[in-house]
Amino acid sequence: MGEALVQLVNALQPTWPLQYILMASVPYNISGGTQAMLMIAFAYMADRSKPHRRTVRMGLLDAAYYSGSPIGNAIAGPLLDYGGYSVAYSFVIALYVIAIVYVYIRLHTTSPQLDQTGTSQSCATSCDVTNQIYLTVQSVLQPRQHRAIIIILIAAMLCDSIPVWVMVMIVPLAMVKAQHTHKDGWLGVIGGVSRTLSNVCYYLVTSPHLSWLMWLGAVVASFKNLAPVAIRSLLSQLAGPQETGQIFAVMAAMETLVSLIAAPLYSSVYNVTIDARSSTFYLISLGFNSVLTLLLL
């Protein structure tokens, strides 16, 4: 909501320099941004859902989250035409307020309450940011029965690409999960194979008469989002109830760092190969998705 507030102030002050728009990134980054909010939601869902319903619920949560983009694009046009950016950002802030009130009233933590004798000590520990970072990373690396699997799953998640299409996630998830013989690990493998084959289709498009491969690739990629859903579900099952949020926090931080590296990498490859073969950058995705599939196997 802080980002929208800053943007609203900028919209109401048209004489301010253009550089002031960058101030909106300050509250967004301090709060952890989209990744932090999404991982908190997944951690809460993992905590409140029964094991046999967790995967489907995480898939629906993922779909609901990403559905905001097409819905927002559809609503933004009329709002901008009616009242400009000030009305659009005011509408966004109103939605944030509704969400905050709903979370405060309806959602409750399931963590055990601290006893009175350890309150001051726990508060002092929780206020130490450095200690919290250490404990969060330690929750992933500490010796445990499934430590190697947890690290592999996080690595697999880093090979996953962020953009998704909401409608092609709900239907395949429901279809495949309906078959009780399929475990979450195999759901992830199906998603990884789907991603890999779709990248092959996109890479092979070299002329207009091969444009049908783009449509084929979109169909093949219909199951691609089973991978991140399965990975999050597996992580929530392998981690202890008190460590799920910490492990998701580490994964969110690493995903953010990977995004910072991936953007210039893809741009560099595209700029170098645009004259020879512009689809070469799909080989990068092909490589990452192949690694994703192998890790899940």
Short mmCIF file of C-alpha atoms in Angstrom, two decimals:
data_model
loop_
_atom_site.label_atom_id
_atom_site.label_comp_id
_atom_site.label_asym_id
_atom_site.label_seq_id
_atom_site.Cartn_x
_atom_site.Cartn_y
_atom_site.Cartn_z
CA MET A 1 0.00 0.00 0.00
CA GLY A 2 2.94 2.33 0.65
CA GLU A 3 3.94 2.21 -3.00
CA ALA A 4 0.42 3.18 -4.10
CA LEU A 5 0.36 6.05 -1.57
CA VAL A 6 3.59 7.50 -2.93
CA GLN A 7 2.31 7.15 -6.49
CA LEU A 8 -0.92 8.90 -5.50
CA VAL A 9 1.03 11.81 -4.02
CA ASN A 10 3.07 12.03 -7.22
CA ALA A 11 -0.12 12.05 -9.29
CA LEU A 12 -1.48 14.93 -7.21
CA GLN A 13 1.75 16.91 -7.67
CA PRO A 14 2.29 17.13 -11.44
CA THR A 15 4.97 19.83 -11.05
CA TRP A 16 7.36 17.55 -9.17
CA PRO A 17 10.46 16.27 -11.01
CA LEU A 18 10.15 12.92 -12.76
CA GLN A 19 12.75 11.36 -10.46
CA TYR A 20 10.28 11.50 -7.55
CA ILE A 21 8.52 8.48 -9.04
CA LEU A 22 11.45 6.37 -7.85
CA MET A 23 10.46 7.11 -4.25
CA ALA A 24 7.62 4.62 -4.63
CA SER A 25 10.17 1.81 -4.66
CA VAL A 26 11.31 2.65 -1.11
CA PRO A 27 8.29 1.32 0.86
CA TYR A 28 7.93 -1.54 -1.62
CA ASN A 29 11.49 -2.79 -1.11
CA ILE A 30 11.59 -2.16 2.63
CA SER A 31 8.51 -4.34 3.13
CA GLY A 32 9.88 -7.16 1.00
CA GLY A 33 7.62 -6.49 -1.95
CA THR A 34 5.53 -9.00 -3.82
CA GLN A 35 7.71 -12.00 -3.05
CA ALA A 36 7.50 -11.47 0.71
CA MET A 37 3.72 -11.09 0.64
CA LEU A 38 3.32 -14.17 -1.52
CA MET A 39 5.55 -16.34 0.65
CA ILE A 40 3.74 -15.22 3.81
CA ALA A 41 0.47 -16.26 2.20
CA PHE A 42 1.90 -19.65 1.21
CA ALA A 43 3.31 -20.21 4.70
CA TYR A 44 -0.07 -19.42 6.25
CA MET A 45 -1.83 -21.69 3.77
CA ALA A 46 0.59 -24.52 4.53
CA ASP A 47 0.01 -24.06 8.25
CA ARG A 48 -3.78 -24.05 8.04
CA SER A 49 -4.37 -26.71 5.38
CA LYS A 50 -4.52 -30.45 5.80
CA PRO A 51 -1.80 -32.38 3.91
CA HIS A 52 -4.17 -33.95 1.36
CA ARG A 53 -5.65 -30.54 0.47
CA ARG A 54 -2.49 -28.44 0.64
CA THR A 55 -1.33 -28.79 -2.97
CA VAL A 56 -4.68 -27.88 -4.51
CA ARG A 57 -5.12 -24.93 -2.15
CA MET A 58 -1.65 -23.62 -2.94
CA GLY A 59 -2.43 -23.91 -6.63
CA LEU A 60 -5.65 -21.96 -6.22
CA LEU A 61 -3.84 -19.35 -4.12
CA ASP A 62 -1.19 -18.98 -6.81
CA ALA A 63 -3.86 -18.67 -9.49
CA ALA A 64 -5.84 -16.12 -7.48
CA TYR A 65 -2.72 -14.03 -6.93
CA TYR A 66 -1.71 -13.89 -10.58
CA SER A 67 -5.27 -13.28 -11.73
CA GLY A 68 -4.86 -9.77 -10.33
CA SER A 69 -2.78 -8.76 -13.34
CA PRO A 70 -5.39 -9.33 -16.10
CA ILE A 71 -8.21 -8.08 -13.86
CA GLY A 72 -6.22 -4.98 -12.95
CA ASN A 73 -5.43 -4.25 -16.58
CA ALA A 74 -9.12 -4.51 -17.44
CA ILE A 75 -10.17 -2.14 -14.65
CA ALA A 76 -7.31 0.34 -15.03
CA GLY A 77 -8.44 1.60 -18.44
CA PRO A 78 -11.88 2.88 -17.38
CA LEU A 79 -10.46 4.34 -14.15
CA LEU A 80 -7.76 6.25 -16.01
CA ASP A 81 -10.28 7.54 -18.52
CA TYR A 82 -12.65 8.63 -15.76
CA GLY A 83 -10.33 10.39 -13.34
CA GLY A 84 -6.70 9.83 -14.25
CA TYR A 85 -3.97 8.37 -12.09
CA SER A 86 -5.30 9.87 -8.86
CA VAL A 87 -8.54 7.88 -9.14
CA ALA A 88 -6.71 4.72 -10.19
CA TYR A 89 -4.28 4.81 -7.26
CA SER A 90 -7.05 5.75 -4.83
CA PHE A 91 -8.92 2.65 -5.95
CA VAL A 92 -5.80 0.53 -5.37
CA ILE A 93 -5.34 1.98 -1.88
CA ALA A 94 -8.98 1.24 -1.06
CA LEU A 95 -8.46 -2.40 -2.06
CA TYR A 96 -5.37 -2.59 0.15
CA VAL A 97 -7.33 -1.18 3.11
CA ILE A 98 -10.07 -3.77 2.60
CA ALA A 99 -7.46 -6.53 2.45
CA ILE A 100 -5.74 -5.31 5.63
CA VAL A 101 -9.04 -5.15 7.53
CA TYR A 102 -10.00 -8.62 6.32
CA VAL A 103 -6.64 -10.08 7.36
CA TYR A 104 -6.89 -8.44 10.79
CA ILE A 105 -10.42 -9.73 11.42
CA ARG A 106 -10.42 -13.14 9.76
CA LEU A 107 -6.87 -14.50 9.77
CA HIS A 108 -5.26 -15.54 13.01
CA THR A 109 -1.86 -16.95 13.77
CA THR A 110 -1.56 -20.58 14.80
CA SER A 111 1.79 -20.18 16.53
CA PRO A 112 1.80 -21.03 20.25
CA GLN A 113 1.68 -18.08 22.56
CA LEU A 114 4.85 -17.11 24.36
CA ASP A 115 4.90 -17.65 28.09
CA GLN A 116 5.11 -14.63 30.32
CA THR A 117 8.60 -15.44 31.64
CA GLY A 118 10.19 -15.49 28.22
CA THR A 119 8.44 -12.50 26.74
CA SER A 120 11.19 -9.93 27.30
CA GLN A 121 13.95 -12.27 26.14
CA SER A 122 12.00 -13.27 23.04
CA CYS A 123 11.23 -9.64 22.22
CA ALA A 124 14.87 -8.70 22.52
CA THR A 125 15.82 -11.55 20.21
CA SER A 126 13.13 -10.76 17.65
CA CYS A 127 14.23 -7.12 17.47
CA ASP A 128 17.76 -8.18 16.44
CA VAL A 129 17.58 -8.13 12.64
CA THR A 130 20.97 -9.80 12.21
CA ASN A 131 19.97 -12.63 14.51
CA GLN A 132 16.69 -13.12 12.65
CA ILE A 133 18.52 -13.37 9.32
CA TYR A 134 20.91 -15.90 10.83
CA LEU A 135 18.08 -18.01 12.25
CA THR A 136 16.21 -17.90 8.95
CA VAL A 137 19.17 -19.14 6.92
CA GLN A 138 20.03 -21.66 9.63
CA SER A 139 16.54 -23.17 9.37
CA VAL A 140 17.42 -24.24 5.82
CA LEU A 141 21.00 -25.39 6.40
CA GLN A 142 20.73 -27.02 9.82
CA PRO A 143 21.25 -30.81 9.94
CA ARG A 144 17.98 -32.65 9.55
CA GLN A 145 16.55 -35.71 7.86
CA HIS A 146 15.39 -33.93 4.70
CA ARG A 147 17.94 -31.09 4.51
CA ALA A 148 19.34 -32.15 1.13
CA ILE A 149 15.85 -32.47 -0.36
CA ILE A 150 14.83 -29.02 0.94
CA ILE A 151 17.93 -27.43 -0.60
CA ILE A 152 17.31 -29.25 -3.90
CA LEU A 153 13.69 -28.06 -3.96
CA ILE A 154 14.76 -24.45 -3.37
CA ALA A 155 17.32 -24.80 -6.18
CA ALA A 156 14.61 -26.21 -8.42
CA MET A 157 12.36 -23.28 -7.60
CA LEU A 158 15.09 -20.88 -8.69
CA CYS A 159 15.01 -22.50 -12.13
CA ASP A 160 11.33 -21.64 -12.35
CA SER A 161 10.23 -18.59 -14.32
CA ILE A 162 7.87 -16.10 -12.66
CA PRO A 163 5.34 -15.21 -15.40
CA VAL A 164 2.26 -17.47 -15.43
CA TRP A 165 -1.15 -17.64 -17.06
CA VAL A 166 -3.77 -18.12 -14.40
CA MET A 167 -6.38 -20.09 -16.31
CA VAL A 168 -3.95 -22.71 -17.63
CA MET A 169 -2.94 -23.48 -14.05
CA ILE A 170 -6.29 -24.16 -12.39
CA VAL A 171 -7.60 -26.73 -14.87
CA PRO A 172 -4.46 -28.92 -15.21
CA LEU A 173 -3.94 -28.85 -11.44
CA ALA A 174 -7.47 -30.06 -10.80
CA MET A 175 -7.24 -32.72 -13.53
CA VAL A 176 -3.94 -34.20 -12.44
CA LYS A 177 -4.49 -33.93 -8.69
CA ALA A 178 -7.79 -35.78 -9.11
CA GLN A 179 -5.72 -38.88 -9.85
CA HIS A 180 -4.78 -39.90 -6.32
CA THR A 181 -1.91 -42.05 -7.53
CA HIS A 182 0.10 -38.96 -8.48
CA LYS A 183 2.35 -37.58 -5.77
CA ASP A 184 3.46 -33.97 -5.48
CA GLY A 185 6.92 -34.84 -6.76
CA TRP A 186 5.52 -36.23 -9.99
CA LEU A 187 3.31 -33.18 -10.37
CA GLY A 188 6.49 -31.13 -10.35
CA VAL A 189 8.12 -33.42 -12.92
CA ILE A 190 5.11 -33.03 -15.21
CA GLY A 191 5.40 -29.26 -14.85
CA GLY A 192 9.14 -29.34 -15.59
CA VAL A 193 8.70 -31.49 -18.70
CA SER A 194 5.90 -29.21 -19.87
CA ARG A 195 8.16 -26.17 -19.54
CA THR A 196 11.07 -27.86 -21.31
CA LEU A 197 9.02 -29.02 -24.30
CA SER A 198 7.35 -25.63 -24.67
CA ASN A 199 10.78 -23.95 -24.82
CA VAL A 200 11.77 -26.35 -27.59
CA CYS A 201 8.66 -25.35 -29.56
CA TYR A 202 9.38 -21.65 -29.14
CA TYR A 203 13.04 -22.05 -30.11
CA LEU A 204 12.16 -23.82 -33.36
CA VAL A 205 10.10 -20.87 -34.63
CA THR A 206 12.40 -19.34 -37.24
CA SER A 207 9.97 -18.20 -39.93
CA PRO A 208 6.31 -17.12 -40.30
CA HIS A 209 5.20 -20.49 -41.65
CA LEU A 210 6.36 -22.09 -38.38
CA SER A 211 4.27 -19.74 -36.26
CA TRP A 212 1.94 -22.65 -35.44
CA LEU A 213 4.68 -23.87 -33.09
CA MET A 214 3.94 -20.88 -30.85
CA TRP A 215 0.39 -22.14 -30.40
CA LEU A 216 1.63 -25.69 -29.86
CA GLY A 217 4.10 -24.42 -27.28
CA ALA A 218 1.31 -22.64 -25.41
CA VAL A 219 -0.73 -25.86 -25.30
CA VAL A 220 2.26 -27.92 -24.17
CA ALA A 221 3.00 -25.33 -21.47
CA SER A 222 -0.48 -25.72 -19.96
CA PHE A 223 0.93 -27.92 -17.20
CA LYS A 224 4.05 -25.85 -16.53
CA ASN A 225 2.77 -24.25 -13.34
CA LEU A 226 2.40 -27.58 -11.59
CA ALA A 227 6.13 -27.29 -10.85
CA PRO A 228 6.15 -24.27 -8.48
CA VAL A 229 2.94 -25.41 -6.79
CA ALA A 230 4.38 -28.88 -6.17
CA ILE A 231 7.67 -27.47 -4.89
CA ARG A 232 5.96 -25.21 -2.34
CA SER A 233 3.74 -28.05 -1.19
CA LEU A 234 6.71 -30.40 -0.78
CA LEU A 235 8.66 -27.79 1.17
CA SER A 236 5.76 -27.26 3.55
CA GLN A 237 5.56 -31.02 4.13
CA LEU A 238 9.28 -31.54 4.71
CA ALA A 239 9.82 -28.53 6.97
CA GLY A 240 8.59 -28.36 10.53
CA PRO A 241 5.51 -26.27 11.36
CA GLN A 242 7.66 -23.56 12.98
CA GLU A 243 10.15 -23.42 10.10
CA THR A 244 7.92 -23.28 7.03
CA GLY A 245 7.77 -19.49 7.03
CA GLN A 246 11.54 -19.17 7.45
CA ILE A 247 12.26 -21.55 4.57
CA PHE A 248 9.78 -19.73 2.34
CA ALA A 249 11.50 -16.44 3.30
CA VAL A 250 14.88 -17.78 2.17
CA MET A 251 13.36 -19.01 -1.07
CA ALA A 252 11.70 -15.63 -1.71
CA ALA A 253 14.98 -13.78 -1.13
CA MET A 254 16.86 -16.08 -3.50
CA GLU A 255 14.13 -15.80 -6.15
CA THR A 256 14.45 -12.03 -6.01
CA LEU A 257 18.22 -12.22 -6.48
CA VAL A 258 17.83 -14.63 -9.39
CA SER A 259 15.42 -12.21 -11.06
CA LEU A 260 18.04 -9.46 -10.84
CA ILE A 261 20.56 -11.73 -12.55
CA ALA A 262 18.19 -13.24 -15.11
CA ALA A 263 17.01 -9.94 -16.61
CA PRO A 264 20.42 -8.73 -17.84
CA LEU A 265 21.37 -12.29 -18.84
CA TYR A 266 18.36 -12.72 -21.12
CA SER A 267 18.74 -9.20 -22.51
CA SER A 268 22.41 -9.73 -23.32
CA VAL A 269 21.81 -13.03 -25.11
CA TYR A 270 18.89 -11.56 -27.05
CA ASN A 271 20.85 -8.49 -28.17
CA VAL A 272 23.82 -10.59 -29.29
CA THR A 273 21.77 -13.16 -31.23
CA ILE A 274 18.92 -11.01 -32.56
CA ASP A 275 20.37 -10.86 -36.09
CA ALA A 276 21.38 -14.52 -36.28
CA ARG A 277 18.52 -16.24 -34.43
CA SER A 278 16.33 -14.16 -32.15
CA SER A 279 14.86 -17.21 -30.40
CA THR A 280 18.24 -18.28 -29.01
CA PHE A 281 17.40 -16.92 -25.56
CA TYR A 282 14.84 -19.71 -25.21
CA LEU A 283 17.80 -22.08 -24.86
CA ILE A 284 18.51 -20.46 -21.50
CA SER A 285 15.00 -21.28 -20.31
CA LEU A 286 15.38 -24.74 -21.82
CA GLY A 287 18.51 -25.31 -19.76
CA PHE A 288 16.99 -24.04 -16.51
CA ASN A 289 13.81 -26.05 -16.99
CA SER A 290 15.81 -29.18 -17.77
CA VAL A 291 17.68 -28.71 -14.49
CA LEU A 292 14.35 -28.15 -12.74
CA THR A 293 13.01 -31.46 -14.06
CA LEU A 294 16.16 -33.39 -13.16
CA LEU A 295 16.17 -32.00 -9.62
CA LEU A 296 12.56 -33.04 -9.09
CA LEU A 297 13.34 -36.53 -10.38
#
